[in-house]
Short mmCIF file of C-alpha atoms in Angstrom, two decimals:
data_model
loop_
_atom_site.label_atom_id
_atom_site.label_comp_id
_atom_site.label_asym_id
_atom_site.label_seq_id
_atom_site.Cartn_x
_atom_site.Cartn_y
_atom_site.Cartn_z
CA UNK A 14 59.08 -96.50 172.16
CA UNK A 15 59.60 -98.43 169.35
CA UNK A 16 56.13 -98.09 167.95
CA UNK A 17 56.66 -94.14 167.79
CA UNK A 18 59.80 -94.14 166.22
CA UNK A 19 58.57 -96.20 163.49
CA UNK A 20 55.81 -94.10 163.14
CA UNK A 21 57.81 -90.85 162.61
CA UNK A 22 59.88 -92.70 160.05
CA UNK A 23 56.91 -93.53 158.33
CA UNK A 24 55.47 -90.05 158.22
CA UNK A 25 58.75 -88.78 156.88
CA UNK A 26 59.13 -91.49 154.05
CA UNK A 27 55.37 -91.44 152.87
CA UNK A 28 55.42 -88.01 151.56
CA UNK A 29 59.56 -87.18 150.68
CA UNK A 30 60.52 -90.54 149.08
CA UNK A 31 60.52 -90.73 145.13
CA UNK A 32 59.32 -94.25 144.21
CA UNK A 33 59.46 -96.12 141.12
CA UNK A 34 55.54 -97.52 141.71
CA UNK A 35 52.78 -96.44 144.35
CA UNK A 36 54.01 -97.12 147.51
CA UNK A 37 52.51 -99.52 149.63
CA UNK A 38 50.70 -98.22 152.68
CA UNK A 39 53.93 -97.58 155.23
CA UNK A 40 57.03 -97.62 153.40
CA UNK A 41 60.38 -96.91 155.75
CA UNK A 42 63.32 -94.80 155.24
CA UNK A 43 66.58 -97.10 154.35
CA UNK A 44 68.71 -94.74 155.55
CA UNK A 45 67.50 -93.94 158.99
CA UNK A 46 68.12 -96.05 162.05
CA UNK A 47 65.30 -97.29 164.34
CA UNK A 48 66.45 -98.37 167.93
CA UNK A 49 64.13 -101.42 168.35
CA UNK A 50 62.99 -103.80 165.49
CA UNK A 51 59.42 -105.24 165.31
CA UNK A 52 60.93 -107.77 167.93
CA UNK A 53 61.87 -105.53 170.38
CA UNK A 54 65.70 -106.27 169.47
CA UNK A 55 68.29 -103.67 170.33
CA UNK A 56 69.67 -101.86 167.04
CA UNK A 57 73.38 -100.63 168.02
CA UNK A 58 73.52 -98.64 164.86
CA UNK A 59 71.22 -96.11 166.23
CA UNK A 60 73.28 -95.40 169.00
CA UNK A 61 76.01 -94.93 166.66
CA UNK A 62 74.30 -92.69 164.42
CA UNK A 63 72.94 -90.58 167.81
CA UNK A 64 76.05 -90.21 169.15
CA UNK A 65 78.80 -89.70 166.10
CA UNK A 66 76.28 -88.11 163.49
CA UNK A 67 77.38 -87.93 160.66
CA UNK A 68 80.70 -89.44 161.54
CA UNK A 69 79.27 -92.62 162.40
CA UNK A 70 80.34 -94.29 158.95
CA UNK A 71 83.43 -93.29 159.30
CA UNK A 72 84.42 -95.23 162.46
CA UNK A 73 82.93 -98.09 160.68
CA UNK A 74 86.11 -97.95 158.22
CA UNK A 75 88.63 -97.70 160.95
CA UNK A 76 90.42 -100.42 163.47
CA UNK A 77 89.66 -100.74 167.08
CA UNK A 78 92.52 -98.94 168.02
CA UNK A 79 91.88 -96.05 165.67
CA UNK A 80 88.26 -95.96 166.25
CA UNK A 81 89.20 -95.47 170.04
CA UNK A 82 91.15 -92.90 169.71
CA UNK A 83 88.91 -90.83 167.38
CA UNK A 84 86.13 -91.43 170.13
CA UNK A 85 88.44 -90.12 172.66
CA UNK A 86 88.84 -86.85 171.04
CA UNK A 87 85.12 -86.67 170.70
CA UNK A 88 84.35 -87.52 174.24
CA UNK A 89 86.52 -84.28 175.17
CA UNK A 90 84.24 -82.73 173.23
CA UNK A 91 81.09 -83.80 175.00
CA UNK A 92 82.54 -83.24 178.19
CA UNK A 93 82.49 -79.28 177.52
CA UNK A 94 83.41 -78.28 181.56
CA UNK A 95 86.80 -80.26 181.08
CA UNK A 96 86.70 -82.02 184.40
CA UNK A 97 87.00 -85.44 182.79
CA UNK A 98 83.51 -86.50 183.67
CA UNK A 99 80.28 -86.52 180.99
CA UNK A 100 77.03 -85.93 182.72
CA UNK A 101 73.49 -86.92 181.52
CA UNK A 102 73.26 -83.24 180.46
CA UNK A 103 76.08 -82.76 178.91
CA UNK A 104 75.31 -86.36 176.81
CA UNK A 105 71.98 -84.70 176.11
CA UNK A 106 73.12 -81.61 174.73
CA UNK A 107 75.51 -83.48 172.45
CA UNK A 108 73.15 -85.66 171.09
CA UNK A 109 70.68 -83.11 170.66
CA UNK A 110 73.30 -81.21 168.63
CA UNK A 111 73.85 -84.37 166.40
CA UNK A 112 70.26 -84.66 165.68
CA UNK A 113 70.20 -81.02 164.62
CA UNK A 114 73.13 -81.47 162.43
CA UNK A 115 71.56 -84.54 160.55
CA UNK A 116 68.54 -82.40 159.88
CA UNK A 117 70.63 -79.85 158.66
CA UNK A 118 72.45 -82.27 156.40
CA UNK A 119 69.01 -84.00 155.09
CA UNK A 120 68.00 -80.36 154.09
CA UNK A 121 71.20 -79.27 152.40
CA UNK A 122 71.11 -82.78 150.75
CA UNK A 123 67.20 -82.62 149.35
CA UNK A 124 67.59 -78.89 148.66
CA UNK A 125 70.49 -79.23 146.26
CA UNK A 126 68.59 -82.06 144.46
CA UNK A 127 65.29 -80.33 144.22
CA UNK A 128 65.93 -76.66 143.48
CA UNK A 129 66.09 -76.80 139.76
CA UNK A 130 66.98 -73.06 139.39
CA UNK A 131 69.13 -73.11 142.25
CA UNK A 132 67.79 -69.98 143.65
CA UNK A 133 66.55 -69.04 147.37
CA UNK A 134 63.27 -70.59 147.12
CA UNK A 135 61.65 -73.93 146.25
CA UNK A 136 58.79 -74.09 144.35
CA UNK A 137 55.66 -76.49 144.71
CA UNK A 138 56.54 -77.48 140.94
CA UNK A 139 60.30 -78.06 141.99
CA UNK A 140 59.09 -80.56 144.97
CA UNK A 141 56.80 -82.41 142.53
CA UNK A 142 59.31 -83.09 139.91
CA UNK A 143 61.89 -83.67 142.26
CA UNK A 144 59.87 -86.38 144.52
CA UNK A 145 57.81 -87.88 141.66
CA UNK A 146 59.70 -87.00 138.37
CA UNK A 147 57.43 -84.73 137.25
CA UNK A 148 55.41 -81.49 137.68
CA UNK A 149 51.90 -82.54 136.97
CA UNK A 150 48.72 -84.49 138.94
CA UNK A 151 49.41 -88.13 138.79
CA UNK A 152 46.86 -90.22 136.70
CA UNK A 153 47.71 -93.12 139.36
CA UNK A 154 45.52 -92.79 142.49
CA UNK A 155 48.15 -93.76 145.09
CA UNK A 156 50.73 -91.00 143.77
CA UNK A 157 47.69 -88.47 143.75
CA UNK A 158 47.20 -89.10 147.62
CA UNK A 159 50.54 -88.29 148.16
CA UNK A 160 50.60 -85.58 146.15
CA UNK A 161 47.59 -84.01 148.21
CA UNK A 162 49.74 -84.83 151.29
CA UNK A 163 52.47 -83.40 150.32
CA UNK A 164 50.62 -80.27 149.09
CA UNK A 165 49.19 -79.81 152.17
CA UNK A 166 52.55 -80.11 154.08
CA UNK A 167 53.85 -77.79 151.58
CA UNK A 168 50.95 -74.96 152.27
CA UNK A 169 51.34 -75.26 156.06
CA UNK A 170 54.98 -74.93 155.60
CA UNK A 171 54.73 -71.92 153.80
CA UNK A 172 54.32 -69.54 156.77
CA UNK A 173 54.45 -66.04 154.74
CA UNK A 174 51.89 -67.63 152.06
CA UNK A 175 53.98 -66.60 148.91
CA UNK A 176 53.72 -70.08 147.18
CA UNK A 177 57.09 -70.61 147.70
CA UNK A 178 59.47 -72.20 150.45
CA UNK A 179 62.28 -70.43 152.04
CA UNK A 180 65.28 -72.99 153.11
CA UNK A 181 64.28 -72.31 156.50
CA UNK A 182 60.47 -73.15 155.54
CA UNK A 183 61.76 -76.05 153.58
CA UNK A 184 63.12 -77.27 157.00
CA UNK A 185 59.83 -77.47 158.55
CA UNK A 186 58.34 -79.25 155.26
CA UNK A 187 61.16 -82.08 155.41
CA UNK A 188 60.65 -82.08 159.30
CA UNK A 189 57.31 -80.86 160.49
CA UNK A 190 57.84 -82.13 163.80
CA UNK A 191 60.60 -79.41 164.26
CA UNK A 192 58.14 -76.45 163.93
CA UNK A 193 55.65 -75.87 166.56
CA UNK A 194 53.23 -74.41 163.67
CA UNK A 195 53.64 -78.01 162.09
CA UNK A 196 52.71 -80.20 164.85
CA UNK A 197 49.45 -80.63 164.57
CA UNK A 198 49.72 -81.62 160.97
CA UNK A 199 52.11 -84.46 161.59
CA UNK A 200 49.10 -85.41 164.46
CA UNK A 201 46.60 -85.50 161.49
CA UNK A 202 49.15 -87.55 159.25
CA UNK A 203 49.59 -90.25 162.19
CA UNK A 204 45.96 -90.54 162.62
CA UNK A 205 45.15 -91.07 159.00
CA UNK A 206 48.05 -93.70 158.27
CA UNK A 207 47.02 -95.64 161.54
CA UNK A 208 43.27 -94.84 161.66
CA UNK A 209 41.87 -97.97 159.58
CA UNK A 210 38.16 -97.94 160.45
CA UNK A 211 38.34 -93.66 159.72
CA UNK A 212 36.36 -92.99 163.30
CA UNK A 213 39.11 -90.27 163.84
CA UNK A 214 40.79 -92.24 166.80
CA UNK A 215 43.19 -94.99 167.32
CA UNK A 216 41.87 -98.01 168.82
CA UNK A 217 44.46 -100.25 170.42
CA UNK A 218 44.40 -102.39 167.15
CA UNK A 219 45.41 -99.61 165.27
CA UNK A 220 48.06 -98.89 167.49
CA UNK A 221 49.88 -102.05 167.99
CA UNK A 222 48.72 -103.44 164.60
CA UNK A 223 51.23 -100.76 162.82
CA UNK A 224 54.45 -102.76 163.33
CA UNK A 225 53.10 -105.73 164.96
CA UNK A 226 49.72 -107.79 162.65
CA UNK A 227 47.92 -110.29 164.95
CA UNK A 228 49.51 -113.66 164.48
CA UNK A 229 48.49 -117.15 166.47
CA UNK A 230 50.70 -117.83 169.46
CA UNK A 231 52.16 -115.99 172.13
CA UNK A 232 52.54 -112.36 171.57
CA UNK A 233 56.46 -110.89 172.20
CA UNK A 234 57.18 -109.06 175.52
CA UNK A 235 57.60 -106.16 173.85
CA UNK A 236 53.84 -106.12 172.68
CA UNK A 237 52.99 -106.97 175.97
CA UNK A 238 54.71 -103.94 177.38
CA UNK A 239 53.31 -101.39 174.58
CA UNK A 240 49.87 -102.40 175.21
CA UNK A 241 50.46 -101.53 178.73
CA UNK A 242 51.85 -98.24 177.97
CA UNK A 243 48.46 -97.76 175.65
CA UNK A 244 46.33 -98.45 178.87
CA UNK A 245 47.97 -96.82 181.80
CA UNK A 246 49.77 -93.68 180.25
CA UNK A 247 48.47 -93.36 176.31
CA UNK A 248 44.85 -93.34 176.87
CA UNK A 249 44.74 -90.68 179.34
CA UNK A 250 41.09 -90.65 179.55
CA UNK A 251 40.75 -94.46 179.69
CA UNK A 252 38.02 -94.60 177.07
CA UNK A 253 39.71 -97.18 175.26
CA UNK A 254 41.39 -95.15 172.42
CA UNK A 255 43.59 -92.43 171.41
CA UNK A 256 42.15 -88.82 170.12
CA UNK A 257 44.38 -86.50 168.87
CA UNK A 258 45.66 -84.83 171.83
CA UNK A 259 46.72 -88.08 173.15
CA UNK A 260 48.40 -89.12 169.94
CA UNK A 261 50.23 -85.60 170.07
CA UNK A 262 51.89 -86.46 173.34
CA UNK A 263 52.50 -89.85 172.19
CA UNK A 264 54.37 -89.16 169.09
CA UNK A 265 55.60 -84.96 169.86
CA UNK A 266 56.77 -85.28 173.34
CA UNK A 267 59.22 -82.54 174.63
CA UNK A 268 61.97 -81.53 172.17
CA UNK A 269 64.51 -82.85 174.39
CA UNK A 270 62.60 -86.04 175.18
CA UNK A 271 64.64 -88.17 172.54
CA UNK A 272 67.80 -86.92 173.32
CA UNK A 273 67.45 -87.44 176.99
CA UNK A 274 65.95 -90.91 176.51
CA UNK A 275 69.01 -92.03 174.20
CA UNK A 276 71.59 -90.24 176.78
CA UNK A 277 70.12 -92.41 179.61
CA UNK A 278 69.99 -95.40 177.38
CA UNK A 279 73.94 -94.75 176.77
CA UNK A 280 74.64 -93.97 180.39
CA UNK A 281 73.04 -97.28 181.54
CA UNK A 282 74.98 -99.17 179.38
CA UNK A 283 78.34 -97.84 179.80
CA UNK A 284 78.19 -96.42 183.22
CA UNK A 285 79.89 -99.39 184.84
CA UNK A 286 80.71 -97.72 188.65
CA UNK A 287 76.88 -96.58 188.28
CA UNK A 288 77.55 -92.80 189.69
CA UNK A 289 75.78 -91.58 186.93
CA UNK A 290 78.71 -89.94 184.91
CA UNK A 291 80.59 -91.23 182.58
CA UNK A 292 84.44 -91.22 182.54
CA UNK A 293 86.49 -90.52 179.26
CA UNK A 294 87.85 -94.25 179.84
CA UNK A 295 84.18 -95.62 180.42
CA UNK A 296 83.28 -93.83 176.95
CA UNK A 297 86.57 -95.39 175.15
CA UNK A 298 86.36 -98.89 177.14
CA UNK A 299 82.87 -99.21 176.10
CA UNK A 300 83.61 -97.91 172.32
CA UNK A 301 80.95 -100.32 170.80
CA UNK A 302 78.24 -98.76 172.39
CA UNK A 303 79.05 -95.58 171.19
CA UNK A 304 80.60 -96.26 167.53
CA UNK A 305 81.31 -99.01 165.33
CA UNK A 306 84.76 -100.31 164.11
CA UNK A 307 85.99 -102.76 161.34
CA UNK A 308 85.81 -105.19 164.27
CA UNK A 309 82.12 -104.76 164.93
CA UNK A 310 81.67 -104.90 161.18
CA UNK A 311 83.42 -108.18 161.10
CA UNK A 312 81.66 -109.77 163.93
CA UNK A 313 78.17 -108.60 162.52
CA UNK A 314 79.64 -110.31 159.32
CA UNK A 315 80.48 -113.65 160.95
CA UNK A 316 77.20 -113.74 162.65
CA UNK A 317 75.38 -113.40 159.56
CA UNK A 318 77.68 -116.28 158.17
CA UNK A 319 76.92 -118.34 160.78
#
């Protein structure tokens, strides 16, 4: 799971972030959270953002008491049937809505920044200018390669081939994993980035090496687990490498997979009586799992100072 999240963040970053110098091979978005870091350590901010969405930052400014009260109001919204208990289905639907809201917010912000003439369409020249600071082809090889990738993504997002993107098409440009006609491009970009020997497949070393380069000494437990995932689940035809169909199954699971996975994770942490439902009180009592507060921020700062 950690590797898939890192790959998805890498794909978004490589084509959409304006940089002051040619990008390194794999830059990550500074504003998006990843659930587990390279050492397999859990990042609670991922859960906070998944559950609270755009409001997750607001919780960080609240006292524990105010954070709990705000969380109670939010939990009541998650409980759509109003019976005082939140099922995994209700939690999955809520997280899916938060994920979608995050995408729309990102698109709105990028659209406002890049749509220079403030009309209903986004031109290729506007994307070039907004991303790289100029509308022409770069003299730098690193930038030219990125521009070529972006142009390919632009053309595939332009479903009606009118040479401009509507806002709906721009959603698919920024978040190609959200559109069925763009998913083959996501797979192609993934293979291009990770396939070091350029044979069109991903070996075990290429699969793992993106976030865990070989080092001397014993490997972390999560690396061993990912290798087992590769052998037992990813490499379905057992030929020792991943073809594009296997890569697609890995990085583009069913649409609700990420939300379901996160809902199961939150339930496992907060469902103290193990009845597969969360009461409103279980959510509030475990507020540090779902949202942050001034108290959790203070704890993090204290930990860093120590």
